[in-house]
Short mmCIF file of N, CA and C in Angstrom, two decimals:
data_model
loop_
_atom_site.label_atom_id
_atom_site.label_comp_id
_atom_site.label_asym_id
_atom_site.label_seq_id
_atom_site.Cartn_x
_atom_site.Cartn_y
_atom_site.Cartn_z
N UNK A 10 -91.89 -40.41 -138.94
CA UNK A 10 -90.94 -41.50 -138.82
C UNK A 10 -89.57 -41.00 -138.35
N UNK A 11 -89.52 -39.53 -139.12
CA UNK A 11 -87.99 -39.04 -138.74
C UNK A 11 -88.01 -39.09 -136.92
N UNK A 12 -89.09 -38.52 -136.22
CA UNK A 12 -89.17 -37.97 -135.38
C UNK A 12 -89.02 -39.18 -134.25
N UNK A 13 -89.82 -40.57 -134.63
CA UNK A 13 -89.31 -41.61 -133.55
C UNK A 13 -88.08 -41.97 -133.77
N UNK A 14 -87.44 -42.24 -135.02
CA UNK A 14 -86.10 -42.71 -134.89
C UNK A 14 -84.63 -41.73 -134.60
N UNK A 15 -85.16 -40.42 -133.80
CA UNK A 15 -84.28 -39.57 -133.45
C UNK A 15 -84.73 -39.85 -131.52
N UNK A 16 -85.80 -40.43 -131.45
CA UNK A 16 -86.24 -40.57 -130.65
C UNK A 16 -85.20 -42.13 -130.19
N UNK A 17 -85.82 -42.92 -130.43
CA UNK A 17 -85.10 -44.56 -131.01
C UNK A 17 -83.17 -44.19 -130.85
N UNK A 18 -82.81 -43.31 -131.11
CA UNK A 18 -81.33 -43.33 -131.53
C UNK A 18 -80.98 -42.70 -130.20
N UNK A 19 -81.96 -41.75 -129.81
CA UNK A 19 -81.35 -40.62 -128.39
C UNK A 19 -81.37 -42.00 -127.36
N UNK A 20 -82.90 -43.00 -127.26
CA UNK A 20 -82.69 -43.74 -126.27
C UNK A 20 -81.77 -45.14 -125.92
N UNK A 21 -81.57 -45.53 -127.74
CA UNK A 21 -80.43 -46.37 -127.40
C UNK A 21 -79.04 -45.91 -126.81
N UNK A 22 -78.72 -44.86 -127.22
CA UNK A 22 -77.50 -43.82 -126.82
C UNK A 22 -77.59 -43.97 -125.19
N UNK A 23 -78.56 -43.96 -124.85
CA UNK A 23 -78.43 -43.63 -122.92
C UNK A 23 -78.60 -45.20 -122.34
N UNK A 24 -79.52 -45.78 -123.50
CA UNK A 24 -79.14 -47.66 -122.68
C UNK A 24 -77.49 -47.75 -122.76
N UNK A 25 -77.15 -47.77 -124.17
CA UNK A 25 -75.87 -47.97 -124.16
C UNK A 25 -74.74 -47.90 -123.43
N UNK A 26 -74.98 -45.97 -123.04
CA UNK A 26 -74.12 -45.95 -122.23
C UNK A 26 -74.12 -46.20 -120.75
N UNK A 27 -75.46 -46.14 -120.05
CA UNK A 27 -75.68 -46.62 -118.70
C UNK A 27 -75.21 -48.35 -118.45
N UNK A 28 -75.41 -49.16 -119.40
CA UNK A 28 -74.84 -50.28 -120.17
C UNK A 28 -73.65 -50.61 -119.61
N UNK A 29 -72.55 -49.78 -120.15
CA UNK A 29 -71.53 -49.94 -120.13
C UNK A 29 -70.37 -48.92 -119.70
N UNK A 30 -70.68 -47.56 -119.96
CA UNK A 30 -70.02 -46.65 -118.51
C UNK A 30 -70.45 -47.31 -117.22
N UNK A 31 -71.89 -47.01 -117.54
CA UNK A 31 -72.73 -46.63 -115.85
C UNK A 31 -72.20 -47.89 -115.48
N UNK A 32 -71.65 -49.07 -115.56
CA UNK A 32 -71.29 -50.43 -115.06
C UNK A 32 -70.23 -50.51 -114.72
N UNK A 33 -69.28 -49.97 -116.03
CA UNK A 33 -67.22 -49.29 -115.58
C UNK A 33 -67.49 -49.20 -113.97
N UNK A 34 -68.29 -47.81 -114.24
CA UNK A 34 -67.98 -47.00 -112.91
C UNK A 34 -68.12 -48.06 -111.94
N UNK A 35 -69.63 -48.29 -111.92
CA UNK A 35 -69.64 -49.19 -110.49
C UNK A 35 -68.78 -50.40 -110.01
N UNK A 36 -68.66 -51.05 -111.24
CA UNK A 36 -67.36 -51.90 -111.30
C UNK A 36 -66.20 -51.50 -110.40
N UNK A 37 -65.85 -50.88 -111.07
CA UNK A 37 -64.28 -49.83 -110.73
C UNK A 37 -64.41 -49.26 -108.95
N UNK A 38 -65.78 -49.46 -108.33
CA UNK A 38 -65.65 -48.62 -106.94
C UNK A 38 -65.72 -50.29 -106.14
N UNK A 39 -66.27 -51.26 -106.94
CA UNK A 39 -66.81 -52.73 -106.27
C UNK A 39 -65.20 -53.28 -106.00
N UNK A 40 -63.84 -52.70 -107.28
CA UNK A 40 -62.71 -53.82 -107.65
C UNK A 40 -62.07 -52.97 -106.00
N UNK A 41 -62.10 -51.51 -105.51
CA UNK A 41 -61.83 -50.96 -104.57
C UNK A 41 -61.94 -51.87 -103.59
N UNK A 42 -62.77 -52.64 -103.36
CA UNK A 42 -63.10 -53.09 -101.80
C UNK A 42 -61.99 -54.26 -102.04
N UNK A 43 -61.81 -55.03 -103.09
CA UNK A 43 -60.40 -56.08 -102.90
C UNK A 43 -61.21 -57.43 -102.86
N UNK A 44 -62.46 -57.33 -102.22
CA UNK A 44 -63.26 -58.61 -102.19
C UNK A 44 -63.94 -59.72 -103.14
N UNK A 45 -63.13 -60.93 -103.47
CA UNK A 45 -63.15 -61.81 -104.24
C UNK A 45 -64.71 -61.74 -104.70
N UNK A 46 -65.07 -62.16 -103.16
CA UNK A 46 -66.64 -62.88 -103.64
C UNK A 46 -67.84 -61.67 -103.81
N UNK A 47 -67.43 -60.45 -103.48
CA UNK A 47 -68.39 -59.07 -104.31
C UNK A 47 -67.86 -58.74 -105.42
N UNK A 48 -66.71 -58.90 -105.83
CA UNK A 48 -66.43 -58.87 -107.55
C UNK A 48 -67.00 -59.79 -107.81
N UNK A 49 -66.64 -60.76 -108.11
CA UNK A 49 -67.00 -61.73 -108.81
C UNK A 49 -68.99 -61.83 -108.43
N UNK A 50 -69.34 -61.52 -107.65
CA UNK A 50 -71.37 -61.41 -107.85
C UNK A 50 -71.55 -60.19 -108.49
N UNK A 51 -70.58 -59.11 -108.38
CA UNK A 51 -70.91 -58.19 -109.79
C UNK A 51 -70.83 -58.65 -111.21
N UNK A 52 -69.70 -58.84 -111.09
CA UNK A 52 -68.81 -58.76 -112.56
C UNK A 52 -69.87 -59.93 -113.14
N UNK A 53 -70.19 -60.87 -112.48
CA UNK A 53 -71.13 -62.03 -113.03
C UNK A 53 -72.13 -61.34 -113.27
N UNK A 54 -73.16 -60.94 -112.13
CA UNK A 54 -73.95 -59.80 -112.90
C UNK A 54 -74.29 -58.96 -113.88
N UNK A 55 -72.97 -58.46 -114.24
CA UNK A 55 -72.99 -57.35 -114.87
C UNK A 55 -72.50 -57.74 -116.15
N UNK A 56 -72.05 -58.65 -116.49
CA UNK A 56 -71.64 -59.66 -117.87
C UNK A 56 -72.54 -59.15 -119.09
N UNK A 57 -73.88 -59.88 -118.86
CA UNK A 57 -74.47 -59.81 -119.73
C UNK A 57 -75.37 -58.49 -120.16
N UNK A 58 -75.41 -57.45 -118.78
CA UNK A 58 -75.52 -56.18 -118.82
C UNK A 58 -74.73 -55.34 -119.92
N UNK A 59 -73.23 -55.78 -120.04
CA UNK A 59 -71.94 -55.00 -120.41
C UNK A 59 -72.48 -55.37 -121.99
N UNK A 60 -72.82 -57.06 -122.36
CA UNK A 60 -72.72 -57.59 -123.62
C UNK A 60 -73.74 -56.79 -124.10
N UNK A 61 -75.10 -56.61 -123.79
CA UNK A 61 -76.31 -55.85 -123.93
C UNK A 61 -75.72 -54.32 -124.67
N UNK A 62 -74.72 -53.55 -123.64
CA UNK A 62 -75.27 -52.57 -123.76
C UNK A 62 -73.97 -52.03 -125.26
N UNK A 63 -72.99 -53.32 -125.60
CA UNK A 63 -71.92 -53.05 -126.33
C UNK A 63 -72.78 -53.33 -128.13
N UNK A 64 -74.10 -54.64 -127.65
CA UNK A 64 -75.13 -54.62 -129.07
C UNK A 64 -75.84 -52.80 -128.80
N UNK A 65 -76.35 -52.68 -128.05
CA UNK A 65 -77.06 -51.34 -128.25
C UNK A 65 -76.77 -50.38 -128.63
N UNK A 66 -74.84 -50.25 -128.65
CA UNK A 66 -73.93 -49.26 -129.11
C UNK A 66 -73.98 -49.89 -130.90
N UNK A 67 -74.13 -50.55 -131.18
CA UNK A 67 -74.03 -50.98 -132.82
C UNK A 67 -75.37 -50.63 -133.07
N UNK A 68 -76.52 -51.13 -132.32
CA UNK A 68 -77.58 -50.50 -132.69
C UNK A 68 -77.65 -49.08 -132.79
N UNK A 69 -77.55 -48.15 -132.07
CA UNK A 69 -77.44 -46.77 -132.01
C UNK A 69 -76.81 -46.65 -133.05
N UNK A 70 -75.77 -46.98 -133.55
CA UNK A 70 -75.01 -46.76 -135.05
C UNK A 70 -75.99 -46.58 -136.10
N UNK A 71 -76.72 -47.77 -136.37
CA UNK A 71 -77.88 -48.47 -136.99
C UNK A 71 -78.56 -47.02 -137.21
N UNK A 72 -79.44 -47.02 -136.14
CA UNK A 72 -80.41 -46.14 -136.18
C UNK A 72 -79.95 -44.52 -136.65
N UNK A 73 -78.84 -44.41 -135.98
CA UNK A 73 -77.92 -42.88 -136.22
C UNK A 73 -77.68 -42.77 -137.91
N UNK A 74 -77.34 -43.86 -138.83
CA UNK A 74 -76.93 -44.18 -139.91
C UNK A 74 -78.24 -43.61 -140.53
N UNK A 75 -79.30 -44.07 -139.83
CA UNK A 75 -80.52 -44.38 -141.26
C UNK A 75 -80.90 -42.90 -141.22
N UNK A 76 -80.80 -42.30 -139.65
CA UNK A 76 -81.08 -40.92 -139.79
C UNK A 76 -80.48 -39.81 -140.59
N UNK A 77 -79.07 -40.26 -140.66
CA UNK A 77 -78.57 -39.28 -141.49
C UNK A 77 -78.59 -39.33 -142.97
N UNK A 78 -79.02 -40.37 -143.58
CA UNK A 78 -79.68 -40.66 -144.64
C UNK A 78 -81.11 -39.98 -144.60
N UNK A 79 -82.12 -40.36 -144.18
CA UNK A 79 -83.16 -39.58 -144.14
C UNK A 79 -83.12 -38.12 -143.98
N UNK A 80 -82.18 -37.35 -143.15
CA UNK A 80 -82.05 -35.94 -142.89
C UNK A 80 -81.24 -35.54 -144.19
N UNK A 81 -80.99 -36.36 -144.97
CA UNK A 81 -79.90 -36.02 -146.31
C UNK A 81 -78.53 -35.43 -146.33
N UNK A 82 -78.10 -35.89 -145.32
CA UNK A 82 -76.62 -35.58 -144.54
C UNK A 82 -75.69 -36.35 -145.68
N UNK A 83 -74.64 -35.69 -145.93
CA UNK A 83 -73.91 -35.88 -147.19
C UNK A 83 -72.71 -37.41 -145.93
N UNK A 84 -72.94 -38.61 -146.33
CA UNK A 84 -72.61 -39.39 -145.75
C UNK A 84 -71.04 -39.12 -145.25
N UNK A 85 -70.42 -38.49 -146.15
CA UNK A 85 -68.80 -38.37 -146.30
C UNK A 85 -68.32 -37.12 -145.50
N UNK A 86 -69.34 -36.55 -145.07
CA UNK A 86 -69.28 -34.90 -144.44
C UNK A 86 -68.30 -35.46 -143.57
N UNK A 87 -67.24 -34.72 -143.44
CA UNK A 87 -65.99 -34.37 -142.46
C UNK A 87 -66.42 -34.92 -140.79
N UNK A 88 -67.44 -34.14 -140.27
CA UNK A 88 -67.88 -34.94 -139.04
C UNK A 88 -68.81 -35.99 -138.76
N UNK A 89 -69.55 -36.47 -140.24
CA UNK A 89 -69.73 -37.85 -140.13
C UNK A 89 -68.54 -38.80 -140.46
N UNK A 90 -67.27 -38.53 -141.31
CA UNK A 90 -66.12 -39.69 -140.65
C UNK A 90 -65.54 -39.44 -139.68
N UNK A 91 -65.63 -37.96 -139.18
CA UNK A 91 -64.86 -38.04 -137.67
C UNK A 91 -65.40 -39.29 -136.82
N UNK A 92 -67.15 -39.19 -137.02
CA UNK A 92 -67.85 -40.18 -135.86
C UNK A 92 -67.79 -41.90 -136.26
N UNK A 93 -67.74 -41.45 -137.58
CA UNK A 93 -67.42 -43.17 -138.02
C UNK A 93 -65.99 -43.71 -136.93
N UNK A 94 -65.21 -43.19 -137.14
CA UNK A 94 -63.68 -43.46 -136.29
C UNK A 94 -64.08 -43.41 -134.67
N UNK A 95 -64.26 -42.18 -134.39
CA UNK A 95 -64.49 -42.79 -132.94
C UNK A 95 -65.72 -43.74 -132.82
N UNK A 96 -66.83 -44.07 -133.20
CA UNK A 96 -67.29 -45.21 -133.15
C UNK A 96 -66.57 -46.50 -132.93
N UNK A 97 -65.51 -46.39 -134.12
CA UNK A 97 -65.07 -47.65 -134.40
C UNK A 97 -64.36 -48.03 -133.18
N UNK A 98 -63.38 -46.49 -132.50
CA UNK A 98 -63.00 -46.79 -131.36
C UNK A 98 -63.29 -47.60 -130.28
N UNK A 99 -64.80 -46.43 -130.17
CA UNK A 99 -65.41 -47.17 -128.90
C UNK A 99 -65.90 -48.80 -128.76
N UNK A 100 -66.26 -49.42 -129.98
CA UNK A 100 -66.63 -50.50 -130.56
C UNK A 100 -65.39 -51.78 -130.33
N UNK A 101 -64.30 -51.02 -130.76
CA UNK A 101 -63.30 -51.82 -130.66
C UNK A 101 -62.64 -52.12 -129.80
N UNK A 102 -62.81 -50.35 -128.38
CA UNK A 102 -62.23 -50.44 -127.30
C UNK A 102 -63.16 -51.26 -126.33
N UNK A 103 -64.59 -51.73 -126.24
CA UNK A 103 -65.03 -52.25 -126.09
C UNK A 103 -65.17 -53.89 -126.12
N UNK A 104 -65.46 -54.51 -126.92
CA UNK A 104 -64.96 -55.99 -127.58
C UNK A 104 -63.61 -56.39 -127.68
N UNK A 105 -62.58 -55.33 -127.75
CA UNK A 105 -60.72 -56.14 -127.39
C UNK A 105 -60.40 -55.69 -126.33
N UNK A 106 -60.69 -54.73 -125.73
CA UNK A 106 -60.15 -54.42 -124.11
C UNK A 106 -60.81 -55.17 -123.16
N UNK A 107 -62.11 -53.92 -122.86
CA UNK A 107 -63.28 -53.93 -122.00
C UNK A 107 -63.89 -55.74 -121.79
N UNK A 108 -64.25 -55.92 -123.17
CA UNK A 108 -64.92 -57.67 -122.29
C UNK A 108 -63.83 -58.51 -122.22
N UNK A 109 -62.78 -58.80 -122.90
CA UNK A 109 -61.76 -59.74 -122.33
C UNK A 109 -61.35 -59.80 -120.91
N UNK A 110 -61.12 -58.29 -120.40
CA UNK A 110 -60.88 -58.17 -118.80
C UNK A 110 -61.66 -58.21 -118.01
N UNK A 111 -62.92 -58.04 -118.41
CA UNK A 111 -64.22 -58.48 -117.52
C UNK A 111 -64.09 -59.62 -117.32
N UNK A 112 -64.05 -60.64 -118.49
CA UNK A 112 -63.88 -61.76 -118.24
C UNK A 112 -62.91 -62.84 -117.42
N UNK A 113 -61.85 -62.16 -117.88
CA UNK A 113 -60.65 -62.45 -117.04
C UNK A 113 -61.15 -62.38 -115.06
N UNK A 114 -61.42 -61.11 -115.22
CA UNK A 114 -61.47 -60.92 -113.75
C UNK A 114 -62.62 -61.85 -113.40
N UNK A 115 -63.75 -61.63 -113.84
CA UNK A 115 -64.58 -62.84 -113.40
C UNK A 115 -63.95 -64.30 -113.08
N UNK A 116 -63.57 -64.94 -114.13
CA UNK A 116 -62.94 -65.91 -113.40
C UNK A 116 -61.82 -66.01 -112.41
N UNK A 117 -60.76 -65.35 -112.52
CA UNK A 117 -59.76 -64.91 -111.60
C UNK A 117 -60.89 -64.88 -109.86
N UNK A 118 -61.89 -63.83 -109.72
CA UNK A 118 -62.25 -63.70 -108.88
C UNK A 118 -62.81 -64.92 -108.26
N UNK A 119 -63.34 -65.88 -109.05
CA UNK A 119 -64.41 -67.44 -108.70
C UNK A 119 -63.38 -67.86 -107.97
N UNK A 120 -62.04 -67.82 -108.36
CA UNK A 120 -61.01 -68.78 -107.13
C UNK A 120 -59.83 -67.81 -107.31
N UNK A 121 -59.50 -66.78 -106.53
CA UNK A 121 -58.57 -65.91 -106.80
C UNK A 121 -57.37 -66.66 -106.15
N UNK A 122 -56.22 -65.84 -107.26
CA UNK A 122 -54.97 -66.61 -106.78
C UNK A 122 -53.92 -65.46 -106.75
N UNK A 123 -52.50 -65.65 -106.96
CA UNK A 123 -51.92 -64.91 -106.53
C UNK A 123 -51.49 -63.43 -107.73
N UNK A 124 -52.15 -63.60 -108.59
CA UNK A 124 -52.67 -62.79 -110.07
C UNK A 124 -53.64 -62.02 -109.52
N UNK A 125 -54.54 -62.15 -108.99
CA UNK A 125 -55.84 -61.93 -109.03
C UNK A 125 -55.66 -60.02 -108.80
N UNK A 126 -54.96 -59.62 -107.79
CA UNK A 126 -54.69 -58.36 -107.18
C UNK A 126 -54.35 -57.44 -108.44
N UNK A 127 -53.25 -58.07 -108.92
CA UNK A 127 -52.87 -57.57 -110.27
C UNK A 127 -53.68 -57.52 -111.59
N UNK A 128 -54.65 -58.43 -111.60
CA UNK A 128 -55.63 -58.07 -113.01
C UNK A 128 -56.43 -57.21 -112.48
N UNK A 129 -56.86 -57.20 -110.82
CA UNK A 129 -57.61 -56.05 -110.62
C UNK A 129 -57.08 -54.58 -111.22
N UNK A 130 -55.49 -54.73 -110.56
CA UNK A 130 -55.34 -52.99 -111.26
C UNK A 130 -54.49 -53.21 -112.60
N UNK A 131 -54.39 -54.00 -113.34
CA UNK A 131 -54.09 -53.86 -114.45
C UNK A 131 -54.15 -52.69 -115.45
N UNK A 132 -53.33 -52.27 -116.28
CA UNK A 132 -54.04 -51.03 -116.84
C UNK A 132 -54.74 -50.66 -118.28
N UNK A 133 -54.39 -52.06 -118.52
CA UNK A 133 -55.53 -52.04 -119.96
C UNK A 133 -56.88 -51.23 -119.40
N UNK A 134 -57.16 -51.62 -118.17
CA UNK A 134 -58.73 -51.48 -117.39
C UNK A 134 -58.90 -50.03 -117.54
N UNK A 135 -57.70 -49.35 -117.54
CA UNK A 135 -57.70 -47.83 -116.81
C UNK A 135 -57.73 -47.01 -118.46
N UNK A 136 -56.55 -47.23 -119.35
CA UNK A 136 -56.40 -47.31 -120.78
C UNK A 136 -58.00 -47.65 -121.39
N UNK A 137 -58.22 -48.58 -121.49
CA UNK A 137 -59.61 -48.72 -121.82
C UNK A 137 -60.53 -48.02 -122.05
N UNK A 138 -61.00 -47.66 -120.24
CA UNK A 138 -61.90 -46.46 -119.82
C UNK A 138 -61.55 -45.23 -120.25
N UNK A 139 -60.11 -44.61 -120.55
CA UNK A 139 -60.26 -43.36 -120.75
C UNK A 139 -60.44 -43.34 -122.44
N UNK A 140 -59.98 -44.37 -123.59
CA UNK A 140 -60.42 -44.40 -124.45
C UNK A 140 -62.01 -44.14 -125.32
N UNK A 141 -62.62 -45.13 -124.21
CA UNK A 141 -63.73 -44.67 -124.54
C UNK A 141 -64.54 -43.89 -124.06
N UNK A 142 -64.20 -43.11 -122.76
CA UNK A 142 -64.52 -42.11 -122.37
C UNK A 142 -64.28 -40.79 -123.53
N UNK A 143 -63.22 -40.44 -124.00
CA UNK A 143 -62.84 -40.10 -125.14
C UNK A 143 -63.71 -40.13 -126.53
N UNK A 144 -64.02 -41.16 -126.46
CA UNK A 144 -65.16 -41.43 -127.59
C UNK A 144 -66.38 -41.15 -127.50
N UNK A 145 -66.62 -41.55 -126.45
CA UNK A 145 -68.16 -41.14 -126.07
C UNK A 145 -68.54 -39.57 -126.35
N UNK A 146 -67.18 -39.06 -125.42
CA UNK A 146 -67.64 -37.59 -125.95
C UNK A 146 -67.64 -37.18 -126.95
N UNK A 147 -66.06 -37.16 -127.88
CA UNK A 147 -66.45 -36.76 -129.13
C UNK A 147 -67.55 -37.19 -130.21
N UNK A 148 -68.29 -38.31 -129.86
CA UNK A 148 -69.69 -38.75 -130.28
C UNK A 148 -70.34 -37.07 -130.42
N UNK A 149 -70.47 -37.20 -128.60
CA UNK A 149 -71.64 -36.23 -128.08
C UNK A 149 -70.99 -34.90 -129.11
N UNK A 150 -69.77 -34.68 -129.14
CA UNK A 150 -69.24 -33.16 -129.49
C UNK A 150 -69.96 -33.02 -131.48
N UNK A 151 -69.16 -34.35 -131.99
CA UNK A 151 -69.51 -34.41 -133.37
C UNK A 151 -70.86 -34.78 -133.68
N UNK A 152 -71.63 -35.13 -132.87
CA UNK A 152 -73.50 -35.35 -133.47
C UNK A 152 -73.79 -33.97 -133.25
N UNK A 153 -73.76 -33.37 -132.16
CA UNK A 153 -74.22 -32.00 -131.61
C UNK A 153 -73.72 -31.00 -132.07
N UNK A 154 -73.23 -30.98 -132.62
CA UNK A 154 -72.08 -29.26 -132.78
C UNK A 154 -71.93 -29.47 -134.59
N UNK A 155 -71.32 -30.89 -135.12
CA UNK A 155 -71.81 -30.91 -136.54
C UNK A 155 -70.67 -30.29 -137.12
N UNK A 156 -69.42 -30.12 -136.65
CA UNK A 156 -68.43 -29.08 -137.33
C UNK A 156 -67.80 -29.73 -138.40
N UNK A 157 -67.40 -28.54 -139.43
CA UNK A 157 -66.87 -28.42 -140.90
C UNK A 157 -67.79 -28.43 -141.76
#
């Protein structure tokens, strides 16, 4: 059982993040071209992709949680609250940054107006991304490495 749900936790980890990096990115090269009506057939696109992959990041929690219970990991260990926090980060930088400005821009883009240029480079967008870029890794650093 241990062995699928390390299994279960590695593959929500890579939906997750293909989810919602792998989408940033492409996002972020689509907002480059300036073009109303290819943002907006992404960003529509990619909506419910982003929402998907921000449940799969709580799931991965889920599953990460039960494992370290089962492996008998002292819940309070120093780099399991390191990961509790950046979790919370990424979770939070996710749901108050990341989808509000998706959203924004989506509509902005359906009939762009004289805003529209400016929510493109806004910098919550940029702030955002490096936040949870940030997180992501120290995920990867504190599951893997395990320090204190």
């Amino acid at each position: 059982m241990m062995e699928f749900l390390l299994f279960l936790h590695i593959l929500l980890f890579m939906f997750s993040f293909a989810f919602t990096a792998g989408i940033s990115i492409f996002s972020a090269r689509v907002i480059r071209t300036g073009d109303a009506k290819t943002i907006h057939a992404v960003f529509r696109a990619a909506r419910p992709l982003s929402i998907a992959g921000g449940i799969g990041w709580i799931l991965t929690a889920i599953a990460g949680a039960a494992l370290a219970r089962m492996y008998g990991f002292d819940m309070t260990a120093p780099w399991l609250l390191c990961s509790y926090v950046a979790f919370a980060v990424l979770i939070l930088t996710g749901f108050l940054l990341h989808s509000p400005w998706q959203a924004r821009v989506l509509a902005a883009s359906a009939s762009p107006g004289p805003d529209f240029e400016a929510l493109l480079h806004a910098p919550v967008h940029r702030i955002a991304s490096g936040l949870s870029a940030a997180s992501v890794l120290a995920l990867i650093y504190l599951l893997t490495a395990r320090p204190g």
